[in-house]
Amino acid sequence: MRIVLAEDSALLREGLVRLLEEAGHEVTAAVGTAPDLVAAVRADPPDLVITDVRMPPTGTDDGLRAACALRADRPGLRVLVLSAYVERSYARELFATGTGGVGYLLKDRVADLATLEDAIGRLAQGGTVVDPEVVAQLLVHAPVSPLERLSAREKEVLGLIAQGLSNQAVGAALYLSAGAVEKHVSSIFSKLDLPVDEGTNRRVQAVLAYLQDAARHPGGPTAAV
């Protein structure tokens, strides 16, 4: 894949460039600020953007806001947020299109190149990749939440879907047959009022339900931004 990398730490940036190129990817630009990220993507659109959240010029959520803006301009652009922080509101916006190709991983949970390569591969296929810790911090239960319609098992299944697992992988994790997983997934879609629509990805929309619920309740658990 052709990748634009945005990371303000020069040491980490150069290390990631080396790893990505060794894996066969083309890093078309490696930048250290959010404005440079936007400029690089607009000058030569890549297949994938990998960005941190905290970037210059303000050192807060500039990288993630830039990714949201680029994704809005180019819905087919794959975006992988690779950060030490969870930023609630803009994470929700990033996933809001429901078309897939978006991921959010925590740096300290990406143990090796294989983990990063797996995430890139899923995004290339239009899937989503969400770190379980990100899901845990964004998920807030509320009495009126549509998530309350789900059974405990369905919530388990949806949690694994949110991590980017296929039905087969969900079945292996929960010791369920393929047929049982399909029934749970179908029930989740029904209870979350996600009709069949060729223009949207219902698995992504189900993950979005997590993020929407968290955004409606800002008093829930979240990391510092």
Coordinates of N, CA and C in Angstrom, one line a residue:
M1 N 0.8 -1.2 0.0 CA 0.0 0.0 0.0 C 0.9 1.3 0.0
R2 N 0.3 2.3 -0.5 CA 1.0 3.6 -0.5 C 0.5 4.3 0.8
I3 N 1.4 4.7 1.6 CA 1.1 5.2 3.0 C 1.7 6.6 3.2
V4 N 0.9 7.4 3.9 CA 1.4 8.7 4.4 C 1.4 8.5 5.9
L5 N 2.5 8.7 6.6 CA 2.7 8.5 8.0 C 2.9 9.9 8.7
A6 N 2.1 10.1 9.8 CA 2.2 11.3 10.6 C 2.5 11.0 12.0
E7 N 3.7 11.3 12.5 CA 4.1 11.0 13.8 C 5.1 12.1 14.2
D8 N 4.9 12.8 15.4 CA 5.7 13.9 15.7 C 7.1 13.5 16.3
S9 N 7.1 12.3 16.8 CA 8.4 11.8 17.3 C 9.3 11.3 16.2
A10 N 10.4 12.0 15.9 CA 11.2 11.7 14.8 C 11.8 10.3 14.9
L11 N 12.1 9.8 16.1 CA 12.7 8.5 16.2 C 11.7 7.4 15.9
L12 N 10.5 7.6 16.4 CA 9.4 6.6 16.2 C 9.0 6.7 14.7
R13 N 8.9 7.9 14.1 CA 8.6 8.1 12.7 C 9.5 7.3 11.8
E14 N 10.8 7.5 12.0 CA 11.8 6.8 11.2 C 11.7 5.3 11.4
G15 N 11.5 4.9 12.6 CA 11.4 3.4 12.8 C 10.2 2.8 12.1
L16 N 9.1 3.5 12.2 CA 7.9 3.0 11.5 C 8.1 3.0 10.0
V17 N 8.7 4.0 9.4 CA 9.0 4.1 8.0 C 9.8 2.8 7.6
R18 N 10.8 2.5 8.4 CA 11.7 1.4 8.1 C 10.9 0.1 8.1
L19 N 10.0 -0.1 9.1 CA 9.2 -1.3 9.3 C 8.3 -1.4 8.1
L20 N 7.6 -0.3 7.8 CA 6.6 -0.4 6.7 C 7.2 -0.7 5.4
E21 N 8.4 -0.1 5.1 CA 9.1 -0.4 3.8 C 9.6 -1.8 3.8
E22 N 10.1 -2.3 4.9 CA 10.5 -3.7 4.9 C 9.4 -4.7 4.7
A23 N 8.2 -4.2 5.0 CA 7.0 -5.1 4.8 C 6.5 -5.0 3.4
G24 N 7.1 -4.1 2.6 CA 6.7 -4.0 1.2 C 5.8 -2.8 0.8
H25 N 5.6 -2.0 1.8 CA 4.7 -0.8 1.6 C 5.6 0.4 1.1
E26 N 4.9 1.3 0.4 CA 5.6 2.5 -0.1 C 5.2 3.7 0.8
V27 N 6.1 4.3 1.6 CA 5.8 5.4 2.4 C 6.0 6.7 1.5
T28 N 5.0 7.3 1.1 CA 5.1 8.4 0.1 C 5.5 9.7 0.9
A29 N 5.1 9.8 2.2 CA 5.5 10.9 3.0 C 5.5 10.5 4.4
A30 N 6.5 11.1 5.2 CA 6.5 10.9 6.6 C 6.7 12.3 7.2
V31 N 5.6 12.7 7.9 CA 5.6 14.1 8.4 C 5.4 14.2 9.9
G32 N 5.7 15.4 10.5 CA 5.6 15.5 11.9 C 4.6 16.5 12.4
T33 N 3.8 17.1 11.5 CA 2.7 18.0 12.0 C 1.4 17.7 11.2
A34 N 0.3 18.1 11.8 CA -1.0 17.9 11.2 C -1.2 18.6 9.9
P35 N -0.7 19.9 9.8 CA -0.8 20.6 8.5 C 0.0 19.9 7.4
D36 N 1.2 19.4 7.8 CA 2.0 18.7 6.8 C 1.3 17.4 6.4
L37 N 0.5 16.7 7.3 CA -0.2 15.6 6.9 C -1.3 15.9 5.9
V38 N -2.0 16.9 6.1 CA -3.1 17.3 5.2 C -2.5 17.7 3.8
A39 N -1.4 18.4 3.8 CA -0.7 18.8 2.6 C -0.2 17.6 1.8
A40 N 0.4 16.7 2.5 CA 1.0 15.5 1.8 C -0.1 14.7 1.2
V41 N -1.2 14.5 1.9 CA -2.3 13.7 1.3 C -3.0 14.4 0.1
R42 N -3.2 15.7 0.2 CA -3.8 16.4 -0.9 C -2.9 16.5 -2.1
A43 N -1.5 16.5 -1.9 CA -0.6 16.6 -3.0 C -0.5 15.3 -3.7
D44 N -0.5 14.2 -3.0 CA -0.3 12.9 -3.6 C -1.2 11.9 -2.8
P45 N -2.5 11.7 -3.1 CA -3.3 10.9 -2.2 C -2.8 9.4 -2.1
P46 N -2.7 8.9 -0.9 CA -2.2 7.6 -0.7 C -3.4 6.6 -0.5
D47 N -3.1 5.3 -0.3 CA -4.1 4.4 0.0 C -4.5 4.4 1.5
L48 N -3.5 4.8 2.3 CA -3.7 4.7 3.8 C -2.9 5.8 4.5
V49 N -3.6 6.4 5.5 CA -2.9 7.4 6.4 C -2.8 6.7 7.8
I50 N -1.6 6.8 8.3 CA -1.3 6.3 9.7 C -0.9 7.6 10.5
T51 N -1.7 7.9 11.5 CA -1.4 9.1 12.2 C -1.6 8.9 13.7
D52 N -0.8 9.8 14.5 CA -1.0 9.9 15.9 C -2.1 10.8 16.2
V53 N -2.6 10.9 17.4 CA -3.6 11.9 17.8 C -3.0 13.2 18.2
R54 N -2.0 13.2 19.1 CA -1.4 14.4 19.6 C -0.3 14.8 18.6
M55 N -0.5 15.9 17.9 CA 0.4 16.4 16.9 C 0.5 17.9 17.0
P56 N 1.6 18.5 16.5 CA 1.7 19.9 16.4 C 0.7 20.4 15.3
P57 N 0.2 21.6 15.3 CA 0.8 22.7 16.1 C 0.4 22.8 17.5
T58 N -0.8 22.3 18.0 CA -1.2 22.5 19.3 C -0.8 21.4 20.3
G59 N -0.5 20.2 19.7 CA -0.1 19.1 20.6 C -1.2 18.4 21.3
T60 N -2.4 18.7 20.8 CA -3.6 18.0 21.4 C -4.2 17.0 20.5
D61 N -5.2 17.3 19.8 CA -5.9 16.3 18.9 C -5.7 16.6 17.4
D62 N -4.7 17.4 17.1 CA -4.6 17.8 15.7 C -4.5 16.7 14.7
G63 N -3.8 15.6 15.0 CA -3.6 14.5 14.1 C -4.9 13.9 13.8
L64 N -5.7 13.6 14.8 CA -7.0 13.0 14.6 C -8.0 13.9 13.9
R65 N -8.0 15.2 14.2 CA -8.9 16.1 13.5 C -8.5 16.2 12.0
A66 N -7.2 16.2 11.7 CA -6.8 16.2 10.3 C -7.2 14.9 9.6
A67 N -7.1 13.8 10.3 CA -7.6 12.5 9.6 C -9.1 12.6 9.4
C68 N -9.9 13.1 10.3 CA -11.3 13.2 10.1 C -11.6 14.1 8.9
A69 N -10.9 15.2 8.7 CA -11.1 16.1 7.6 C -10.7 15.4 6.3
L70 N -9.6 14.7 6.3 CA -9.2 14.0 5.1 C -10.2 12.9 4.7
R71 N -10.7 12.2 5.7 CA -11.6 11.1 5.5 C -12.9 11.7 4.9
A72 N -13.3 12.8 5.4 CA -14.6 13.5 4.9 C -14.4 13.9 3.4
D73 N -13.2 14.3 3.1 CA -12.9 14.7 1.7 C -12.8 13.5 0.8
R74 N -12.3 12.4 1.3 CA -12.0 11.2 0.5 C -12.5 10.0 1.3
P75 N -13.8 9.7 1.2 CA -14.4 8.6 2.0 C -13.7 7.2 1.8
G76 N -13.0 7.0 0.7 CA -12.4 5.8 0.4 C -11.0 5.7 1.0
L77 N -10.5 6.8 1.6 CA -9.2 6.8 2.2 C -9.2 6.0 3.5
R78 N -8.2 5.0 3.5 CA -8.1 4.2 4.8 C -7.3 5.0 5.8
V79 N -7.7 5.0 7.0 CA -7.1 5.7 8.1 C -6.9 4.8 9.3
L80 N -5.6 4.8 9.8 CA -5.3 4.0 11.0 C -4.7 5.0 12.0
V81 N -5.4 5.2 13.1 CA -4.9 6.0 14.2 C -4.1 5.1 15.1
L82 N -2.9 5.6 15.3 CA -1.9 4.8 16.1 C -1.4 5.7 17.2
S83 N -2.0 5.6 18.4 CA -1.8 6.6 19.5 C -1.7 6.0 20.9
A84 N -1.2 6.8 21.8 CA -1.2 6.4 23.2 C -2.5 6.8 23.9
Y85 N -3.4 7.6 23.2 CA -4.5 8.2 23.8 C -5.8 7.8 23.0
V86 N -6.9 7.9 23.8 CA -8.3 7.7 23.2 C -8.9 9.1 23.2
E87 N -9.3 9.6 22.1 CA -10.0 10.9 22.0 C -11.5 10.6 21.6
R88 N -12.4 10.8 22.5 CA -13.7 10.3 22.3 C -14.5 10.9 21.1
S89 N -14.7 12.2 21.1 CA -15.6 12.8 20.1 C -15.1 12.6 18.7
Y90 N -13.8 12.9 18.5 CA -13.3 12.7 17.1 C -13.1 11.3 16.7
A91 N -13.0 10.4 17.6 CA -13.0 8.9 17.3 C -14.4 8.6 16.7
R92 N -15.4 9.1 17.4 CA -16.8 8.9 16.9 C -16.9 9.4 15.4
E93 N -16.4 10.6 15.2 CA -16.5 11.2 13.9 C -15.8 10.4 12.8
L94 N -14.6 9.9 13.2 CA -13.8 9.1 12.3 C -14.6 7.9 11.8
F95 N -15.3 7.3 12.7 CA -16.1 6.1 12.3 C -17.5 6.4 11.7
A96 N -17.8 7.7 11.6 CA -19.2 8.0 11.4 C -19.7 7.7 10.0
T97 N -18.8 7.5 9.0 CA -19.3 7.2 7.6 C -19.9 5.8 7.6
G98 N -19.4 4.9 8.4 CA -19.9 3.5 8.4 C -19.5 2.7 7.2
T99 N -18.4 3.2 6.5 CA -18.0 2.5 5.2 C -16.8 1.6 5.4
G100 N -16.2 1.6 6.6 CA -15.1 0.7 6.8 C -13.8 1.4 6.4
G101 N -12.7 0.6 6.6 CA -11.4 1.1 6.3 C -10.8 2.1 7.3
V102 N -11.3 1.9 8.6 CA -10.8 2.8 9.6 C -10.4 1.9 10.8
G103 N -9.3 2.4 11.5 CA -8.8 1.7 12.6 C -8.3 2.6 13.7
Y104 N -8.3 2.1 14.9 CA -7.8 2.9 16.1 C -7.1 1.9 17.0
L105 N -5.8 2.0 17.1 CA -5.0 1.1 17.9 C -4.1 1.9 18.9
L106 N -3.9 1.4 20.0 CA -3.0 2.0 21.0 C -1.6 1.5 20.8
K107 N -0.6 2.4 20.9 CA 0.7 2.1 20.6 C 1.3 1.0 21.4
D108 N 1.0 1.1 22.7 CA 1.6 0.1 23.6 C 1.0 -1.3 23.5
R109 N -0.1 -1.4 22.6 CA -0.7 -2.7 22.4 C -0.3 -3.3 21.1
V110 N 0.5 -2.5 20.3 CA 1.0 -3.0 19.0 C 2.4 -3.6 19.3
A111 N 2.4 -4.9 19.6 CA 3.7 -5.5 20.1 C 4.7 -5.8 19.0
D112 N 4.3 -6.0 17.8 CA 5.2 -6.3 16.7 C 4.7 -5.9 15.4
L113 N 5.5 -6.1 14.4 CA 5.1 -5.8 13.0 C 3.9 -6.6 12.5
A114 N 3.8 -7.8 13.0 CA 2.7 -8.7 12.5 C 1.4 -8.1 12.9
T115 N 1.3 -7.5 14.1 CA 0.1 -6.9 14.6 C -0.3 -5.7 13.7
L116 N 0.7 -4.9 13.4 CA 0.5 -3.8 12.5 C 0.1 -4.2 11.1
E117 N 0.8 -5.2 10.6 CA 0.5 -5.7 9.2 C -0.9 -6.3 9.2
D118 N -1.4 -7.0 10.2 CA -2.7 -7.6 10.3 C -3.8 -6.4 10.2
A119 N -3.5 -5.3 10.9 CA -4.4 -4.2 10.9 C -4.5 -3.6 9.5
I120 N -3.3 -3.4 8.9 CA -3.3 -2.8 7.6 C -4.0 -3.7 6.6
G121 N -3.8 -5.0 6.7 CA -4.5 -5.9 5.8 C -6.0 -5.8 5.9
R122 N -6.5 -5.7 7.2 CA -8.0 -5.6 7.4 C -8.5 -4.3 6.8
L123 N -7.8 -3.2 7.0 CA -8.2 -1.9 6.5 C -8.2 -2.0 5.0
A124 N -7.3 -2.6 4.4 CA -7.2 -2.7 2.9 C -8.4 -3.4 2.3
Q125 N -9.0 -4.3 3.1 CA -10.2 -5.0 2.6 C -11.5 -4.3 3.0
G126 N -11.4 -3.1 3.6 CA -12.5 -2.3 3.9 C -13.1 -2.6 5.3
G127 N -12.3 -3.4 6.1 CA -12.8 -3.7 7.5 C -12.4 -2.6 8.5
T128 N -12.7 -2.8 9.7 CA -12.4 -1.9 10.8 C -11.5 -2.7 11.8
V129 N -10.6 -1.9 12.5 CA -9.8 -2.5 13.5 C -9.9 -1.5 14.7
V130 N -10.4 -2.0 15.8 CA -10.5 -1.2 17.0 C -9.9 -2.0 18.2
D131 N -8.9 -1.4 18.8 CA -8.2 -2.0 20.0 C -9.3 -2.2 21.1
P132 N -9.3 -3.4 21.7 CA -10.2 -3.7 22.8 C -10.2 -2.6 23.9
E133 N -9.1 -2.1 24.2 CA -9.0 -1.0 25.2 C -9.7 0.2 24.8
V134 N -9.6 0.5 23.5 CA -10.3 1.7 22.9 C -11.8 1.5 23.1
V135 N -12.3 0.3 22.7 CA -13.7 0.0 22.9 C -14.1 0.1 24.3
A136 N -13.3 -0.4 25.2 CA -13.7 -0.4 26.7 C -13.8 1.0 27.2
Q137 N -12.9 1.9 26.7 CA -13.0 3.3 27.2 C -14.1 4.1 26.5
L138 N -14.5 3.7 25.3 CA -15.6 4.4 24.6 C -17.0 3.9 25.0
L139 N -17.0 2.7 25.5 CA -18.3 2.1 25.7 C -18.9 2.5 27.1
V140 N -20.0 3.1 27.1 CA -20.7 3.5 28.3 C -22.2 3.1 28.2
H141 N -22.6 2.3 29.2 CA -24.0 1.8 29.1 C -24.9 2.8 29.7
A142 N -26.1 3.0 29.1 CA -27.1 3.9 29.5 C -28.5 3.3 29.4
P143 N -29.4 3.6 30.3 CA -30.7 3.0 30.3 C -31.4 3.0 28.9
V144 N -31.3 4.1 28.1 CA -32.0 4.2 26.9 C -31.1 3.8 25.7
S145 N -29.9 3.3 26.0 CA -29.0 2.9 24.9 C -29.6 1.7 24.1
P146 N -29.5 1.7 22.7 CA -29.9 0.6 22.0 C -29.1 -0.7 22.3
L147 N -27.9 -0.5 22.8 CA -27.1 -1.6 23.2 C -27.8 -2.4 24.3
E148 N -28.7 -1.8 25.1 CA -29.3 -2.5 26.2 C -30.3 -3.6 25.6
R149 N -30.6 -3.5 24.4 CA -31.5 -4.5 23.8 C -30.8 -5.8 23.6
L150 N -29.4 -5.8 23.6 CA -28.7 -7.0 23.3 C -28.5 -7.9 24.5
S151 N -28.5 -9.2 24.3 CA -28.2 -10.1 25.3 C -26.7 -10.0 25.7
A152 N -26.4 -10.7 26.8 CA -25.0 -10.7 27.3 C -24.1 -11.3 26.2
R153 N -24.5 -12.4 25.6 CA -23.8 -13.1 24.6 C -23.6 -12.2 23.3
E154 N -24.7 -11.5 23.0 CA -24.7 -10.7 21.8 C -23.7 -9.5 22.0
K155 N -23.6 -9.0 23.2 CA -22.6 -8.0 23.5 C -21.2 -8.5 23.4
E156 N -21.0 -9.7 23.8 CA -19.7 -10.3 23.7 C -19.3 -10.4 22.2
V157 N -20.3 -10.9 21.4 CA -20.1 -11.0 20.0 C -19.8 -9.7 19.3
L158 N -20.6 -8.7 19.7 CA -20.4 -7.3 19.1 C -19.0 -6.8 19.5
G159 N -18.6 -7.0 20.8 CA -17.3 -6.6 21.2 C -16.2 -7.1 20.4
L160 N -16.3 -8.4 20.0 CA -15.2 -9.0 19.2 C -15.3 -8.5 17.7
I161 N -16.5 -8.2 17.2 CA -16.7 -7.6 15.9 C -16.0 -6.3 15.9
A162 N -16.2 -5.5 17.0 CA -15.6 -4.2 17.1 C -14.0 -4.2 17.0
Q163 N -13.5 -5.4 17.4 CA -12.0 -5.6 17.3 C -11.6 -6.0 15.9
G164 N -12.5 -6.2 15.0 CA -12.2 -6.5 13.7 C -12.2 -8.0 13.4
L165 N -12.7 -8.8 14.3 CA -12.7 -10.3 14.1 C -13.8 -10.7 13.1
S166 N -13.5 -11.7 12.3 CA -14.5 -12.3 11.4 C -15.4 -13.2 12.2
N167 N -16.5 -13.6 11.5 CA -17.4 -14.5 12.2 C -16.7 -15.8 12.6
Q168 N -15.8 -16.3 11.8 CA -15.0 -17.5 12.1 C -14.2 -17.3 13.4
A169 N -13.5 -16.1 13.4 CA -12.7 -15.8 14.6 C -13.5 -15.6 15.8
V170 N -14.7 -15.0 15.7 CA -15.6 -14.8 16.8 C -16.0 -16.2 17.4
G171 N -16.3 -17.1 16.5 CA -16.7 -18.4 16.9 C -15.6 -19.1 17.7
A172 N -14.4 -19.0 17.2 CA -13.3 -19.6 17.8 C -13.0 -19.1 19.2
A173 N -13.2 -17.7 19.3 CA -12.9 -17.1 20.6 C -14.0 -17.4 21.7
L174 N -15.2 -17.6 21.2 CA -16.3 -17.9 22.1 C -16.8 -19.3 22.1
Y175 N -16.1 -20.2 21.4 CA -16.4 -21.6 21.3 C -17.9 -21.8 20.8
L176 N -18.2 -21.1 19.7 CA -19.5 -21.1 19.1 C -19.4 -21.7 17.7
S177 N -20.4 -22.3 17.2 CA -20.4 -22.8 15.8 C -20.6 -21.7 14.9
A178 N -20.3 -21.9 13.6 CA -20.5 -20.8 12.6 C -21.9 -20.4 12.5
G179 N -22.8 -21.4 12.6 CA -24.3 -21.1 12.5 C -24.7 -20.2 13.7
A180 N -24.2 -20.5 14.9 CA -24.6 -19.8 16.1 C -24.1 -18.3 16.0
V181 N -22.9 -18.2 15.5 CA -22.4 -16.8 15.4 C -23.2 -16.0 14.4
E182 N -23.6 -16.6 13.3 CA -24.4 -16.0 12.3 C -25.7 -15.5 12.8
K183 N -26.3 -16.4 13.7 CA -27.6 -16.0 14.3 C -27.4 -14.9 15.3
H184 N -26.4 -14.9 16.0 CA -26.1 -13.7 16.9 C -25.9 -12.4 16.2
V185 N -25.1 -12.5 15.1 CA -24.9 -11.3 14.3 C -26.1 -10.8 13.7
S186 N -26.9 -11.7 13.2 CA -28.2 -11.3 12.6 C -29.1 -10.6 13.6
S187 N -29.1 -11.2 14.8 CA -30.0 -10.6 15.9 C -29.5 -9.3 16.3
I188 N -28.1 -9.1 16.3 CA -27.5 -7.8 16.7 C -28.0 -6.7 15.7
F189 N -27.9 -7.1 14.4 CA -28.3 -6.1 13.4 C -29.7 -5.7 13.5
S190 N -30.6 -6.7 13.8 CA -32.0 -6.5 14.0 C -32.3 -5.6 15.2
K191 N -31.7 -5.9 16.3 CA -32.0 -5.2 17.5 C -31.4 -3.7 17.5
L192 N -30.4 -3.5 16.7 CA -29.8 -2.2 16.5 C -30.4 -1.4 15.3
D193 N -31.5 -2.0 14.7 CA -32.2 -1.4 13.6 C -31.3 -1.1 12.5
L194 N -30.5 -2.1 12.0 CA -29.6 -1.9 10.9 C -30.1 -2.7 9.7
P195 N -30.9 -2.1 8.9 CA -31.4 -2.9 7.7 C -30.4 -3.1 6.7
V196 N -30.7 -4.1 5.8 CA -29.8 -4.4 4.7 C -29.8 -3.2 3.8
D197 N -28.5 -2.7 3.5 CA -28.4 -1.5 2.6 C -27.0 -1.7 1.9
E198 N -27.1 -1.8 0.6 CA -25.8 -2.0 -0.2 C -24.8 -0.8 0.0
G199 N -25.3 0.3 0.4 CA -24.5 1.5 0.6 C -23.7 1.6 1.9
T200 N -24.0 0.7 2.8 CA -23.4 0.7 4.1 C -22.9 -0.6 4.6
N201 N -22.0 -0.7 5.5 CA -21.5 -1.9 6.1 C -22.1 -2.1 7.5
R202 N -23.0 -3.0 7.6 CA -23.7 -3.2 8.9 C -22.8 -3.5 10.1
R203 N -21.7 -4.2 9.8 CA -20.7 -4.5 10.9 C -20.1 -3.2 11.4
V204 N -19.8 -2.3 10.5 CA -19.2 -1.0 10.9 C -20.2 -0.2 11.6
Q205 N -21.5 -0.2 11.1 CA -22.5 0.5 11.8 C -22.8 0.0 13.2
A206 N -22.6 -1.3 13.4 CA -22.8 -1.8 14.8 C -21.7 -1.3 15.7
V207 N -20.4 -1.2 15.2 CA -19.3 -0.7 15.9 C -19.6 0.8 16.2
L208 N -20.1 1.5 15.2 CA -20.5 2.9 15.4 C -21.5 3.1 16.6
A209 N -22.3 2.2 16.8 CA -23.3 2.3 17.8 C -22.6 2.4 19.2
Y210 N -21.5 1.7 19.3 CA -20.7 1.8 20.6 C -20.2 3.3 20.7
L211 N -19.7 3.8 19.7 CA -19.1 5.1 19.7 C -20.1 6.2 19.9
Q212 N -21.3 6.1 19.3 CA -22.3 7.0 19.4 C -22.8 7.0 20.9
D213 N -23.0 5.9 21.5 CA -23.4 5.8 22.8 C -22.5 6.4 23.8
A214 N -21.2 6.2 23.6 CA -20.1 6.8 24.4 C -20.2 8.4 24.3
A215 N -20.3 8.8 23.1 CA -20.3 10.3 22.8 C -21.5 11.0 23.5
R216 N -22.6 10.3 23.6 CA -23.8 10.9 24.3 C -23.6 11.0 25.8
H217 N -22.6 10.3 26.3 CA -22.4 10.3 27.8 C -21.0 10.7 28.1
P218 N -20.6 11.9 28.0 CA -19.3 12.4 28.2 C -18.7 12.1 29.6
G219 N -19.6 11.7 30.6 CA -19.1 11.5 31.9 C -18.5 10.1 32.1
G220 N -18.5 9.3 31.0 CA -18.0 8.0 31.1 C -16.5 7.9 31.1
P221 N -15.9 6.7 31.2 CA -14.4 6.6 31.3 C -13.8 7.0 30.0
T222 N -12.7 7.7 30.0 CA -11.9 8.0 28.8 C -10.5 8.4 29.2
A223 N -9.6 8.3 28.3 CA -8.2 8.7 28.6 C -8.1 10.2 28.4
A224 N -7.0 10.7 29.0 CA -6.7 12.1 28.9 C -6.4 12.5 27.4
V225 N -6.7 13.7 27.0 CA -6.4 14.1 25.6 C -5.6 15.4 25.6

